[in-house]
Coordinates of C-alpha atoms in Angstrom, one line a residue:
Chain A
M1 CA 32.5 -11.1 12.0
S2 CA 30.1 -12.3 14.4
F3 CA 30.6 -12.0 18.3
T4 CA 31.0 -15.1 20.3
A5 CA 31.2 -15.1 24.1
P6 CA 34.4 -15.9 25.6
V7 CA 35.1 -19.3 26.8
A8 CA 35.6 -18.4 30.3
T9 CA 31.8 -17.0 30.4
G10 CA 30.4 -20.4 29.8
R11 CA 32.9 -22.8 31.2
S12 CA 32.0 -24.1 34.8
T13 CA 35.0 -26.3 36.2
T14 CA 34.6 -24.9 39.4
G15 CA 31.1 -26.1 39.6
I16 CA 29.7 -22.6 39.4
P17 CA 29.4 -20.3 36.8
T18 CA 32.5 -18.1 36.2
A19 CA 30.8 -14.8 36.4
R20 CA 29.4 -15.7 39.7
L21 CA 32.7 -17.0 40.9
A22 CA 34.2 -13.8 39.9
M23 CA 31.8 -11.8 41.9
W24 CA 32.5 -14.0 44.8
W25 CA 36.1 -13.3 44.5
L26 CA 35.5 -9.5 44.2
L27 CA 33.2 -9.4 47.3
A28 CA 36.1 -11.4 49.0
S29 CA 38.2 -8.6 48.5
E30 CA 35.7 -6.2 49.5
I31 CA 35.2 -7.9 52.8
V32 CA 38.8 -6.8 53.5
I33 CA 38.0 -3.2 52.7
F34 CA 35.1 -2.5 54.5
G35 CA 36.1 -5.2 57.4
G36 CA 39.3 -3.3 57.6
L37 CA 37.5 -0.1 58.0
V38 CA 35.1 -1.5 60.7
A39 CA 38.0 -3.1 62.8
V40 CA 39.9 0.3 63.1
Y41 CA 36.9 1.9 64.1
L42 CA 36.0 -0.4 66.7
L43 CA 39.1 -0.2 67.9
L44 CA 39.2 3.4 68.3
R45 CA 35.8 3.6 69.5
L46 CA 36.5 0.9 72.4
H47 CA 39.6 3.3 73.2
N48 CA 37.8 6.4 73.1
P49 CA 34.2 6.5 75.1
G50 CA 33.8 10.1 73.8
W51 CA 33.0 8.8 70.3
G52 CA 29.5 7.8 72.0
E53 CA 28.9 11.6 72.4
E54 CA 30.0 12.4 68.9
A55 CA 27.6 9.4 67.5
S56 CA 24.9 11.1 69.4
H57 CA 24.6 13.8 66.5
T58 CA 24.1 11.2 63.8
N59 CA 20.5 11.2 62.6
V60 CA 19.0 7.8 63.7
W61 CA 15.9 8.1 61.7
A62 CA 17.7 8.9 58.6
G63 CA 20.0 5.7 59.2
A64 CA 16.8 3.7 60.0
I65 CA 15.1 4.9 56.8
N66 CA 18.1 4.0 54.9
T67 CA 18.3 0.4 56.3
F68 CA 14.6 0.1 55.2
V69 CA 15.3 1.3 51.7
L70 CA 18.3 -1.0 51.2
L71 CA 16.8 -4.2 52.7
T72 CA 13.9 -3.5 50.6
S73 CA 16.1 -2.8 47.4
S74 CA 17.4 -6.3 48.2
Y75 CA 14.2 -7.8 48.2
F76 CA 13.4 -6.2 44.7
I77 CA 16.6 -7.2 43.1
V78 CA 16.3 -11.2 44.3
L79 CA 12.6 -10.8 42.9
G80 CA 14.6 -9.5 39.6
H81 CA 16.8 -12.6 39.7
K82 CA 13.9 -15.1 40.4
Y83 CA 11.9 -13.5 37.4
S84 CA 15.2 -13.7 35.4
E85 CA 15.4 -17.4 35.9
L86 CA 11.7 -18.0 35.0
K87 CA 12.7 -15.8 31.8
E88 CA 9.8 -13.3 32.6
T89 CA 11.7 -10.8 31.7
E90 CA 9.2 -7.5 31.9
K91 CA 8.7 -8.4 35.7
A92 CA 12.7 -8.8 35.9
N93 CA 13.2 -5.8 34.5
K94 CA 10.3 -4.0 36.6
F95 CA 12.1 -5.1 39.8
M96 CA 15.7 -4.2 38.6
L97 CA 14.3 -0.8 37.9
L98 CA 12.7 -0.7 41.4
T99 CA 16.0 -1.5 42.8
V100 CA 17.8 1.3 41.1
L101 CA 15.1 3.8 42.1
F102 CA 15.5 2.6 45.8
G103 CA 19.2 3.4 45.2
F104 CA 18.6 6.7 44.4
I105 CA 16.3 7.2 47.4
F106 CA 19.2 6.2 49.6
L107 CA 21.3 8.5 48.2
I108 CA 19.1 11.4 48.5
V109 CA 18.2 10.7 52.3
K110 CA 22.4 10.6 52.6
A111 CA 22.7 13.9 50.8
Y112 CA 20.2 15.3 53.3
E113 CA 22.1 14.0 56.3
Y114 CA 25.4 15.1 54.8
T115 CA 23.9 18.6 54.0
T116 CA 22.3 18.8 57.8
E117 CA 25.4 17.6 59.2
I118 CA 27.7 19.9 57.6
M119 CA 25.6 23.0 58.3
H120 CA 25.8 21.8 62.0
G121 CA 29.6 22.2 62.1
F122 CA 30.1 18.2 61.7
T123 CA 32.5 18.2 58.8
L124 CA 35.0 15.9 57.8
F125 CA 37.7 17.3 59.9
K126 CA 35.7 18.1 63.2
S127 CA 37.1 14.8 65.0
V128 CA 38.3 11.5 64.0
F129 CA 34.8 9.9 64.4
W130 CA 33.4 12.2 61.9
S131 CA 36.2 11.4 59.3
F132 CA 35.5 7.7 59.9
Y133 CA 31.8 8.6 59.3
Y134 CA 32.6 10.4 56.1
V135 CA 35.0 8.2 54.6
A136 CA 32.9 4.7 55.6
T137 CA 29.5 6.3 54.4
A138 CA 31.1 7.9 51.3
I139 CA 32.9 4.5 50.3
H140 CA 29.6 2.6 50.9
A141 CA 27.4 5.4 48.8
T142 CA 30.2 4.9 46.0
H143 CA 29.5 1.2 45.9
V144 CA 25.6 2.2 45.8
I145 CA 26.0 4.3 42.7
V146 CA 28.2 1.6 40.9
G147 CA 25.6 -1.1 41.6
M148 CA 23.1 1.3 40.4
L149 CA 24.8 1.8 37.4
A150 CA 25.3 -1.9 36.7
I151 CA 21.9 -2.9 37.5
Y152 CA 20.4 -0.2 35.2
L153 CA 22.9 -1.5 32.2
I154 CA 22.1 -5.4 33.0
S155 CA 18.2 -4.4 33.1
R156 CA 18.6 -3.1 29.7
G157 CA 19.8 -6.4 28.4
V158 CA 17.3 -8.2 30.7
K159 CA 14.6 -6.4 29.1
K160 CA 15.3 -7.7 25.6
G161 CA 15.9 -11.4 26.9
K162 CA 19.6 -11.2 26.8
N163 CA 22.4 -12.4 29.5
L164 CA 19.8 -13.2 32.3
H165 CA 22.2 -14.9 34.3
R166 CA 23.6 -11.3 35.1
T167 CA 20.9 -10.5 37.3
E168 CA 21.9 -12.9 39.7
V169 CA 25.8 -11.8 39.6
V170 CA 24.8 -8.2 40.1
G171 CA 22.3 -9.0 42.7
I172 CA 24.9 -10.7 44.8
Y173 CA 26.9 -7.5 44.8
W174 CA 23.9 -5.6 45.7
H175 CA 23.3 -7.8 48.6
F176 CA 26.7 -7.2 49.7
V177 CA 26.3 -3.5 49.5
D178 CA 23.2 -3.9 51.7
I179 CA 25.1 -6.1 54.5
V180 CA 27.9 -3.6 54.6
W181 CA 25.2 -1.0 55.6
I182 CA 23.6 -3.6 58.2
F183 CA 26.6 -3.1 60.0
L184 CA 27.3 0.6 59.5
F185 CA 23.7 1.2 60.8
P186 CA 24.3 0.3 64.4
L187 CA 27.9 1.1 64.5
L188 CA 27.6 4.8 63.5
Y189 CA 23.9 5.7 64.1
I190 CA 22.7 3.4 67.2
A191 CA 25.7 3.1 69.5
K192 CA 25.8 6.3 71.4
Chain B
M1 CA 22.5 -22.0 38.9
A2 CA 19.4 -22.8 37.5
H3 CA 16.3 -21.7 39.3
A4 CA 15.1 -25.4 40.0
E5 CA 18.6 -25.6 42.1
H6 CA 17.3 -22.7 44.5
P7 CA 15.2 -23.7 47.5
K8 CA 11.7 -22.4 47.3
T9 CA 12.4 -19.3 49.4
N10 CA 9.5 -17.3 50.4
Y11 CA 11.1 -13.9 49.7
T12 CA 8.4 -11.7 50.7
R13 CA 8.6 -13.7 54.3
M14 CA 12.2 -13.0 54.4
W15 CA 11.6 -9.4 53.7
I16 CA 9.0 -9.2 56.7
I17 CA 11.2 -10.7 59.3
L18 CA 14.0 -8.5 58.1
M19 CA 11.6 -5.4 58.8
V20 CA 10.6 -6.7 62.2
L21 CA 14.1 -7.3 63.2
L22 CA 15.1 -3.5 61.9
V23 CA 12.1 -2.4 64.1
V24 CA 13.7 -4.3 67.1
S25 CA 17.1 -3.0 66.4
I26 CA 15.7 0.8 66.3
V27 CA 13.6 0.4 69.7
G28 CA 16.1 -1.8 71.9
P29 CA 18.5 1.0 72.5
F30 CA 15.8 3.4 73.6
F31 CA 15.6 1.5 77.0
G32 CA 19.0 2.7 77.8
I33 CA 20.4 -0.7 78.8
L34 CA 23.9 -1.4 77.6
A35 CA 23.6 -5.1 77.3
L36 CA 20.1 -4.9 75.7
T37 CA 21.4 -2.3 73.2
L38 CA 24.4 -4.7 72.3
I39 CA 22.1 -7.5 71.8
T40 CA 19.4 -5.4 69.8
A41 CA 21.7 -3.4 67.6
F42 CA 24.8 -5.6 66.9
G43 CA 23.2 -9.1 67.6
I44 CA 20.4 -8.3 65.3
A45 CA 22.6 -7.0 62.7
L46 CA 24.4 -10.2 62.7
V47 CA 21.1 -12.1 62.1
K48 CA 20.3 -9.5 59.3
A49 CA 23.4 -10.1 57.5
W50 CA 23.0 -13.9 57.9
M51 CA 19.4 -13.7 56.5
V52 CA 20.5 -11.6 53.7
A53 CA 23.6 -13.8 52.8
S54 CA 21.9 -16.9 53.1
Y55 CA 18.4 -16.5 51.5
F56 CA 19.0 -13.6 49.1
M57 CA 22.6 -14.1 48.2
H58 CA 21.6 -17.8 48.1
L59 CA 24.9 -18.7 50.2
N60 CA 22.7 -21.4 51.8
V61 CA 22.9 -23.5 48.4
E62 CA 26.2 -22.3 47.3
K63 CA 29.3 -24.5 46.9
K64 CA 31.0 -24.7 50.3
Y65 CA 34.2 -23.5 49.0
I66 CA 32.8 -19.9 48.6
W67 CA 31.8 -20.1 52.4
W68 CA 35.6 -20.6 53.1
L69 CA 36.7 -18.2 50.5
L70 CA 34.8 -15.3 52.2
L71 CA 35.5 -16.7 55.7
G72 CA 39.2 -16.7 54.6
T73 CA 39.1 -13.0 54.1
L74 CA 37.1 -12.4 57.3
L75 CA 40.1 -14.2 59.0
F76 CA 42.5 -11.7 57.8
V77 CA 40.1 -8.6 59.4
V78 CA 40.1 -10.7 62.7
T79 CA 43.9 -10.9 62.5
L80 CA 44.1 -7.2 61.7
F81 CA 41.7 -6.3 64.9
A82 CA 43.9 -8.9 67.2
G83 CA 47.2 -7.5 65.8
M84 CA 46.2 -3.7 66.6
A85 CA 44.3 -4.7 69.8
P86 CA 47.2 -4.7 72.3
D87 CA 48.8 -1.4 70.9
V88 CA 45.6 0.5 71.0
L89 CA 43.7 -0.7 73.9
V90 CA 46.3 -1.5 76.4
S91 CA 48.6 1.2 77.9
E92 CA 51.0 -1.1 79.8
G93 CA 51.9 -4.5 80.3
L94 CA 55.1 -6.6 81.8
N95 CA 58.5 -4.5 81.3
W96 CA 56.6 -1.9 78.9
K97 CA 54.7 1.1 79.0
N98 CA 52.7 3.0 76.1
C99 CA 54.3 6.4 76.7
M100 CA 51.7 8.0 74.3
V101 CA 49.1 7.7 77.3
D102 CA 50.9 10.2 79.7
N103 CA 53.0 12.1 77.2
T104 CA 56.4 10.7 78.5
C105 CA 57.6 9.8 75.1
V106 CA 61.1 10.9 74.3
P107 CA 62.0 12.3 71.0
Q108 CA 64.2 9.8 69.1
R109 CA 66.7 10.6 66.7
L110 CA 68.2 8.6 63.9

């Protein structure tokens, strides 16, 4: 029995491919998840000026390096998308794997930060600021890991010339993860 | 969406602009001026997010209803903030006072 793609994969009554529409719906729900976190953080931060002192212990340079890493990885995945559309699968695969590599670099820097902070006594339960810091960054890092896995799995198909449209869909997800970090960076690292 | 439908975005140029904005957002707060920090940190974060969304996610050529979908959920977040803000940020008002502020709350029994 041969496999045929489900009808929903190809139809486009909404004007855009269903897979991409599904990704937008997913991201719409993600906006509420991360947006809720950020809204509550802002409220508590405005109510507690002392959080500025707590935030002064976060490592600005590590945050900046990770911002550079994620912005660059976004650049790589959009190039992967571009070459997928041009059906240059080798190049598309190369840029997708570079994106995964930069995801790893992000996680390594984050692990270094966590280790240093915990060794200095800034643990999850030290204060509400640090609770927020660990929860927000850990949820974000989980999204990075999920994105890396998805990009890697899709890149294997892209290398063989299969399901090239998925590069765009997973790329949209990765850019969203990047945007979340763009806001976490000033909130947690810059505003002292 | 086929590649032909995407505008000819120079992604390398976008990445360079994003890097310049990143440097500005790091350097700005070193001057210690609150207004400058807010503009360089949060203002530039908004610009960076807009650039990534528009040019990398291609929202600039996406169907308009996707914008409404995303902005609609963002409205929920703004509503959450606006709904909680009076309780968190204001300690007293007309005929009411937040007893948590000065520890004058009276324990309630069911």
